[in-house]
Amino acid sequence: MKLTDIDKSQYRERLNRIIIAFVIGFAALAVTFGSGLIAVFSDGEGSNFRFNLLGVILALVAMMAILHSLRTKPYFQEVALVFDTKQGLNKIYRKLNKIKAKAKQGDVDALLLLDYYYRSYKVIYHLDDNTITMASFERDHQAVLEWAEQFNLSFEQEHQTPDLTLVDKF
């Protein structure tokens, strides 16, 4: 599945349901684990804060394990793809200045990463209804395309995901 194939309304509906289910499950597990720990280990005197805190930590670990196991299911596919893409974009963002500097010099990998970065953010911003900074992203992407043209490169392929280990070289 490609980022551009995601149906916005279906993505938002599923994301909202997943978030609500996570919050409800987390709260229920935190209370259950906390109560269980207090019932088993509490001496009846003093504060039970540490048991409640441990219950919250256990609930968080349990919910993360549940989400991790469900991410390969078809219902979670779109949300997981967007999540993974956002992680990749964050990895690029952390080295964005170095990548831009190399792109201005004509580094093919840097230009490919920047093209992917701006195309992906455009789709993700559309999915998340975050269009406030879209104009600046369009300008920056146009600059990348001009740099690529200056070095006789083109990005005609349809939104291919580059190998994000390329980021490590910058």
PDB file of C-alpha atoms in Angstrom:
ATOM      1  CA  MET A   1       0.000   0.000   0.000  1.00  0.00           C
ATOM      2  CA  LYS A   2       1.195   3.484  -0.811  1.00  0.00           C
ATOM      3  CA  LEU A   3       0.565   6.604   1.193  1.00  0.00           C
ATOM      4  CA  THR A   4      -1.417   8.092  -1.680  1.00  0.00           C
ATOM      5  CA  ASP A   5      -3.850   5.136  -1.664  1.00  0.00           C
ATOM      6  CA  ILE A   6      -5.202   5.944   1.793  1.00  0.00           C
ATOM      7  CA  ASP A   7      -8.822   7.043   2.020  1.00  0.00           C
ATOM      8  CA  LYS A   8      -8.828  10.093   4.290  1.00  0.00           C
ATOM      9  CA  SER A   9     -12.233   9.564   5.896  1.00  0.00           C
ATOM     10  CA  GLN A  10     -11.583   5.873   6.552  1.00  0.00           C
ATOM     11  CA  TYR A  11      -8.119   6.678   7.961  1.00  0.00           C
ATOM     12  CA  ARG A  12      -9.495   9.345  10.325  1.00  0.00           C
ATOM     13  CA  GLU A  13     -12.347   7.076  11.458  1.00  0.00           C
ATOM     14  CA  ARG A  14     -10.014   4.169  12.171  1.00  0.00           C
ATOM     15  CA  LEU A  15      -7.424   6.376  13.876  1.00  0.00           C
ATOM     16  CA  ASN A  16     -10.080   7.865  16.155  1.00  0.00           C
ATOM     17  CA  ARG A  17     -11.442   4.424  17.023  1.00  0.00           C
ATOM     18  CA  ILE A  18      -7.955   3.111  17.759  1.00  0.00           C
ATOM     19  CA  ILE A  19      -7.197   6.102  19.986  1.00  0.00           C
ATOM     20  CA  ILE A  20     -10.482   5.729  21.883  1.00  0.00           C
ATOM     21  CA  ALA A  21      -9.965   1.977  22.309  1.00  0.00           C
ATOM     22  CA  PHE A  22      -6.405   2.601  23.515  1.00  0.00           C
ATOM     23  CA  VAL A  23      -7.511   5.153  26.111  1.00  0.00           C
ATOM     24  CA  ILE A  24     -10.377   2.992  27.396  1.00  0.00           C
ATOM     25  CA  GLY A  25      -8.217  -0.148  27.466  1.00  0.00           C
ATOM     26  CA  PHE A  26      -5.356   1.685  29.145  1.00  0.00           C
ATOM     27  CA  ALA A  27      -7.613   3.141  31.841  1.00  0.00           C
ATOM     28  CA  ALA A  28      -9.313  -0.204  32.498  1.00  0.00           C
ATOM     29  CA  LEU A  29      -6.021  -2.086  32.689  1.00  0.00           C
ATOM     30  CA  ALA A  30      -4.398   0.563  34.897  1.00  0.00           C
ATOM     31  CA  VAL A  31      -7.248   0.374  37.401  1.00  0.00           C
ATOM     32  CA  THR A  32      -7.338  -3.426  37.229  1.00  0.00           C
ATOM     33  CA  PHE A  33      -3.586  -3.864  37.640  1.00  0.00           C
ATOM     34  CA  GLY A  34      -3.405  -1.224  40.367  1.00  0.00           C
ATOM     35  CA  SER A  35      -6.288  -2.772  42.306  1.00  0.00           C
ATOM     36  CA  GLY A  36      -4.869  -6.251  41.884  1.00  0.00           C
ATOM     37  CA  LEU A  37      -1.436  -5.218  43.097  1.00  0.00           C
ATOM     38  CA  ILE A  38      -2.939  -3.408  46.080  1.00  0.00           C
ATOM     39  CA  ALA A  39      -5.097  -6.423  46.961  1.00  0.00           C
ATOM     40  CA  VAL A  40      -2.154  -8.815  46.778  1.00  0.00           C
ATOM     41  CA  PHE A  41       0.763  -6.793  48.132  1.00  0.00           C
ATOM     42  CA  SER A  42      -0.639  -3.944  50.248  1.00  0.00           C
ATOM     43  CA  ASP A  43      -0.402  -4.186  54.007  1.00  0.00           C
ATOM     44  CA  GLY A  44      -3.395  -1.872  54.441  1.00  0.00           C
ATOM     45  CA  GLU A  45      -1.352   0.945  55.890  1.00  0.00           C
ATOM     46  CA  GLY A  46       0.424   3.793  54.196  1.00  0.00           C
ATOM     47  CA  SER A  47       0.318   4.905  50.622  1.00  0.00           C
ATOM     48  CA  ASN A  48      -0.456   2.631  47.718  1.00  0.00           C
ATOM     49  CA  PHE A  49       1.053   5.057  45.249  1.00  0.00           C
ATOM     50  CA  ARG A  50       3.790   2.669  44.163  1.00  0.00           C
ATOM     51  CA  PHE A  51       1.250  -0.068  43.420  1.00  0.00           C
ATOM     52  CA  ASN A  52      -0.912   2.316  41.425  1.00  0.00           C
ATOM     53  CA  LEU A  53       2.138   3.582  39.544  1.00  0.00           C
ATOM     54  CA  LEU A  54       3.233   0.034  38.793  1.00  0.00           C
ATOM     55  CA  GLY A  55      -0.324  -0.693  37.609  1.00  0.00           C
ATOM     56  CA  VAL A  56      -0.143   2.253  35.201  1.00  0.00           C
ATOM     57  CA  ILE A  57       3.257   1.125  33.902  1.00  0.00           C
ATOM     58  CA  LEU A  58       2.033  -2.457  33.435  1.00  0.00           C
ATOM     59  CA  ALA A  59      -1.093  -1.188  31.656  1.00  0.00           C
ATOM     60  CA  LEU A  60       1.019   0.932  29.312  1.00  0.00           C
ATOM     61  CA  VAL A  61       3.312  -1.992  28.513  1.00  0.00           C
ATOM     62  CA  ALA A  62       0.307  -4.260  27.934  1.00  0.00           C
ATOM     63  CA  MET A  63      -1.410  -1.755  25.629  1.00  0.00           C
ATOM     64  CA  MET A  64       1.781  -1.177  23.656  1.00  0.00           C
ATOM     65  CA  ALA A  65       2.191  -4.946  23.233  1.00  0.00           C
ATOM     66  CA  ILE A  66      -1.422  -5.244  22.100  1.00  0.00           C
ATOM     67  CA  LEU A  67      -1.026  -2.405  19.587  1.00  0.00           C
ATOM     68  CA  HIS A  68       2.219  -3.888  18.314  1.00  0.00           C
ATOM     69  CA  SER A  69       0.598  -7.274  17.749  1.00  0.00           C
ATOM     70  CA  LEU A  70      -2.425  -5.727  16.005  1.00  0.00           C
ATOM     71  CA  ARG A  71      -0.501  -3.408  13.671  1.00  0.00           C
ATOM     72  CA  THR A  72      -0.249  -6.090  10.974  1.00  0.00           C
ATOM     73  CA  LYS A  73      -4.022  -6.619  10.855  1.00  0.00           C
ATOM     74  CA  PRO A  74      -5.850  -5.113   7.842  1.00  0.00           C
ATOM     75  CA  TYR A  75      -7.848  -2.714  10.041  1.00  0.00           C
ATOM     76  CA  PHE A  76      -4.632  -1.158  11.348  1.00  0.00           C
ATOM     77  CA  GLN A  77      -2.782  -1.148   8.016  1.00  0.00           C
ATOM     78  CA  GLU A  78      -3.407   2.479   7.053  1.00  0.00           C
ATOM     79  CA  VAL A  79      -2.768   3.859  10.529  1.00  0.00           C
ATOM     80  CA  ALA A  80       0.433   1.806  10.835  1.00  0.00           C
ATOM     81  CA  LEU A  81       1.629   3.009   7.415  1.00  0.00           C
ATOM     82  CA  VAL A  82       1.112   6.650   8.373  1.00  0.00           C
ATOM     83  CA  PHE A  83       2.792   6.051  11.745  1.00  0.00           C
ATOM     84  CA  ASP A  84       5.812   4.389  10.106  1.00  0.00           C
ATOM     85  CA  THR A  85       6.009   7.163   7.515  1.00  0.00           C
ATOM     86  CA  LYS A  86       5.942   9.807  10.234  1.00  0.00           C
ATOM     87  CA  GLN A  87       8.801   8.023  12.003  1.00  0.00           C
ATOM     88  CA  GLY A  88      10.825   8.017   8.780  1.00  0.00           C
ATOM     89  CA  LEU A  89      10.089  11.691   8.184  1.00  0.00           C
ATOM     90  CA  ASN A  90      11.179  12.485  11.728  1.00  0.00           C
ATOM     91  CA  LYS A  91      14.454  10.685  11.055  1.00  0.00           C
ATOM     92  CA  ILE A  92      14.970  12.842   7.958  1.00  0.00           C
ATOM     93  CA  TYR A  93      13.934  16.007   9.818  1.00  0.00           C
ATOM     94  CA  ARG A  94      16.620  15.502  12.450  1.00  0.00           C
ATOM     95  CA  LYS A  95      19.258  15.797   9.717  1.00  0.00           C
ATOM     96  CA  LEU A  96      17.348  18.094   7.376  1.00  0.00           C
ATOM     97  CA  ASN A  97      19.919  20.910   7.315  1.00  0.00           C
ATOM     98  CA  LYS A  98      22.762  18.545   6.415  1.00  0.00           C
ATOM     99  CA  ILE A  99      20.627  16.825   3.784  1.00  0.00           C
ATOM    100  CA  LYS A 100      19.636  20.181   2.247  1.00  0.00           C
ATOM    101  CA  ALA A 101      23.277  21.266   2.121  1.00  0.00           C
ATOM    102  CA  LYS A 102      24.217  18.076   0.257  1.00  0.00           C
ATOM    103  CA  ALA A 103      21.196  18.410  -2.032  1.00  0.00           C
ATOM    104  CA  LYS A 104      22.315  21.890  -3.081  1.00  0.00           C
ATOM    105  CA  GLN A 105      25.607  20.291  -4.125  1.00  0.00           C
ATOM    106  CA  GLY A 106      23.768  17.737  -6.262  1.00  0.00           C
ATOM    107  CA  ASP A 107      23.937  14.666  -4.021  1.00  0.00           C
ATOM    108  CA  VAL A 108      21.451  12.229  -5.573  1.00  0.00           C
ATOM    109  CA  ASP A 109      20.597  10.512  -2.285  1.00  0.00           C
ATOM    110  CA  ALA A 110      19.955  13.840  -0.572  1.00  0.00           C
ATOM    111  CA  LEU A 111      17.700  14.989  -3.398  1.00  0.00           C
ATOM    112  CA  LEU A 112      15.811  11.696  -3.328  1.00  0.00           C
ATOM    113  CA  LEU A 113      15.309  11.936   0.441  1.00  0.00           C
ATOM    114  CA  LEU A 114      14.117  15.535   0.218  1.00  0.00           C
ATOM    115  CA  ASP A 115      11.708  14.731  -2.598  1.00  0.00           C
ATOM    116  CA  TYR A 116      10.288  11.865  -0.533  1.00  0.00           C
ATOM    117  CA  TYR A 117      10.186  14.095   2.566  1.00  0.00           C
ATOM    118  CA  TYR A 118       8.134  16.848   0.949  1.00  0.00           C
ATOM    119  CA  ARG A 119       5.828  14.538  -1.023  1.00  0.00           C
ATOM    120  CA  SER A 120       5.103  12.450   2.073  1.00  0.00           C
ATOM    121  CA  TYR A 121       4.486  15.444   4.299  1.00  0.00           C
ATOM    122  CA  LYS A 122       2.050  16.821   1.744  1.00  0.00           C
ATOM    123  CA  VAL A 123       0.000  13.610   1.896  1.00  0.00           C
ATOM    124  CA  ILE A 124       0.234  13.310   5.687  1.00  0.00           C
ATOM    125  CA  TYR A 125      -0.714  16.942   6.232  1.00  0.00           C
ATOM    126  CA  HIS A 126      -3.731  16.364   3.989  1.00  0.00           C
ATOM    127  CA  LEU A 127      -4.714  13.242   5.960  1.00  0.00           C
ATOM    128  CA  ASP A 128      -4.358  15.073   9.278  1.00  0.00           C
ATOM    129  CA  ASP A 129      -6.067  18.276   8.034  1.00  0.00           C
ATOM    130  CA  ASN A 130      -2.933  20.266   8.788  1.00  0.00           C
ATOM    131  CA  THR A 131      -2.782  22.597   5.804  1.00  0.00           C
ATOM    132  CA  ILE A 132      -1.485  25.719   7.556  1.00  0.00           C
ATOM    133  CA  THR A 133       2.166  25.246   6.563  1.00  0.00           C
ATOM    134  CA  MET A 134       1.425  23.635   3.200  1.00  0.00           C
ATOM    135  CA  ALA A 135       2.498  26.728   1.224  1.00  0.00           C
ATOM    136  CA  SER A 136       5.991  26.737   2.737  1.00  0.00           C
ATOM    137  CA  PHE A 137       6.336  22.993   2.111  1.00  0.00           C
ATOM    138  CA  GLU A 138       5.299  23.543  -1.518  1.00  0.00           C
ATOM    139  CA  ARG A 139       7.969  26.250  -1.909  1.00  0.00           C
ATOM    140  CA  ASP A 140      10.626  24.054  -0.332  1.00  0.00           C
ATOM    141  CA  HIS A 141       9.643  21.089  -2.502  1.00  0.00           C
ATOM    142  CA  GLN A 142       9.746  23.262  -5.602  1.00  0.00           C
ATOM    143  CA  ALA A 143      13.289  24.317  -4.646  1.00  0.00           C
ATOM    144  CA  VAL A 144      14.277  20.641  -4.371  1.00  0.00           C
ATOM    145  CA  LEU A 145      12.810  19.934  -7.804  1.00  0.00           C
ATOM    146  CA  GLU A 146      14.753  22.896  -9.221  1.00  0.00           C
ATOM    147  CA  TRP A 147      17.983  21.608  -7.668  1.00  0.00           C
ATOM    148  CA  ALA A 148      17.296  18.191  -9.167  1.00  0.00           C
ATOM    149  CA  GLU A 149      16.642  19.750 -12.568  1.00  0.00           C
ATOM    150  CA  GLN A 150      19.857  21.738 -12.262  1.00  0.00           C
ATOM    151  CA  PHE A 151      21.746  18.445 -11.889  1.00  0.00           C
ATOM    152  CA  ASN A 152      19.702  16.693 -14.633  1.00  0.00           C
ATOM    153  CA  LEU A 153      17.785  14.454 -12.235  1.00  0.00           C
ATOM    154  CA  SER A 154      14.077  13.748 -12.254  1.00  0.00           C
ATOM    155  CA  PHE A 155      11.733  12.124  -9.811  1.00  0.00           C
ATOM    156  CA  GLU A 156       9.172  10.707 -12.213  1.00  0.00           C
ATOM    157  CA  GLN A 157       8.526   7.595 -10.160  1.00  0.00           C
ATOM    158  CA  GLU A 158       5.289   7.512  -8.271  1.00  0.00           C
ATOM    159  CA  HIS A 159       6.109   8.288  -4.633  1.00  0.00           C
ATOM    160  CA  GLN A 160       8.612   5.519  -4.024  1.00  0.00           C
ATOM    161  CA  THR A 161       9.914   5.181  -0.505  1.00  0.00           C
ATOM    162  CA  PRO A 162      13.696   5.491  -0.486  1.00  0.00           C
ATOM    163  CA  ASP A 163      15.890   3.414   1.747  1.00  0.00           C
ATOM    164  CA  LEU A 164      15.813   5.496   4.925  1.00  0.00           C
ATOM    165  CA  THR A 165      19.205   4.157   5.967  1.00  0.00           C
ATOM    166  CA  LEU A 166      20.478   6.767   3.495  1.00  0.00           C
ATOM    167  CA  VAL A 167      19.761   9.327   6.217  1.00  0.00           C
ATOM    168  CA  ASP A 168      22.546   7.826   8.322  1.00  0.00           C
ATOM    169  CA  LYS A 169      25.177   8.916   5.817  1.00  0.00           C
ATOM    170  CA  PHE A 170      24.439  12.594   6.498  1.00  0.00           C
TER     171      PHE A 170
END
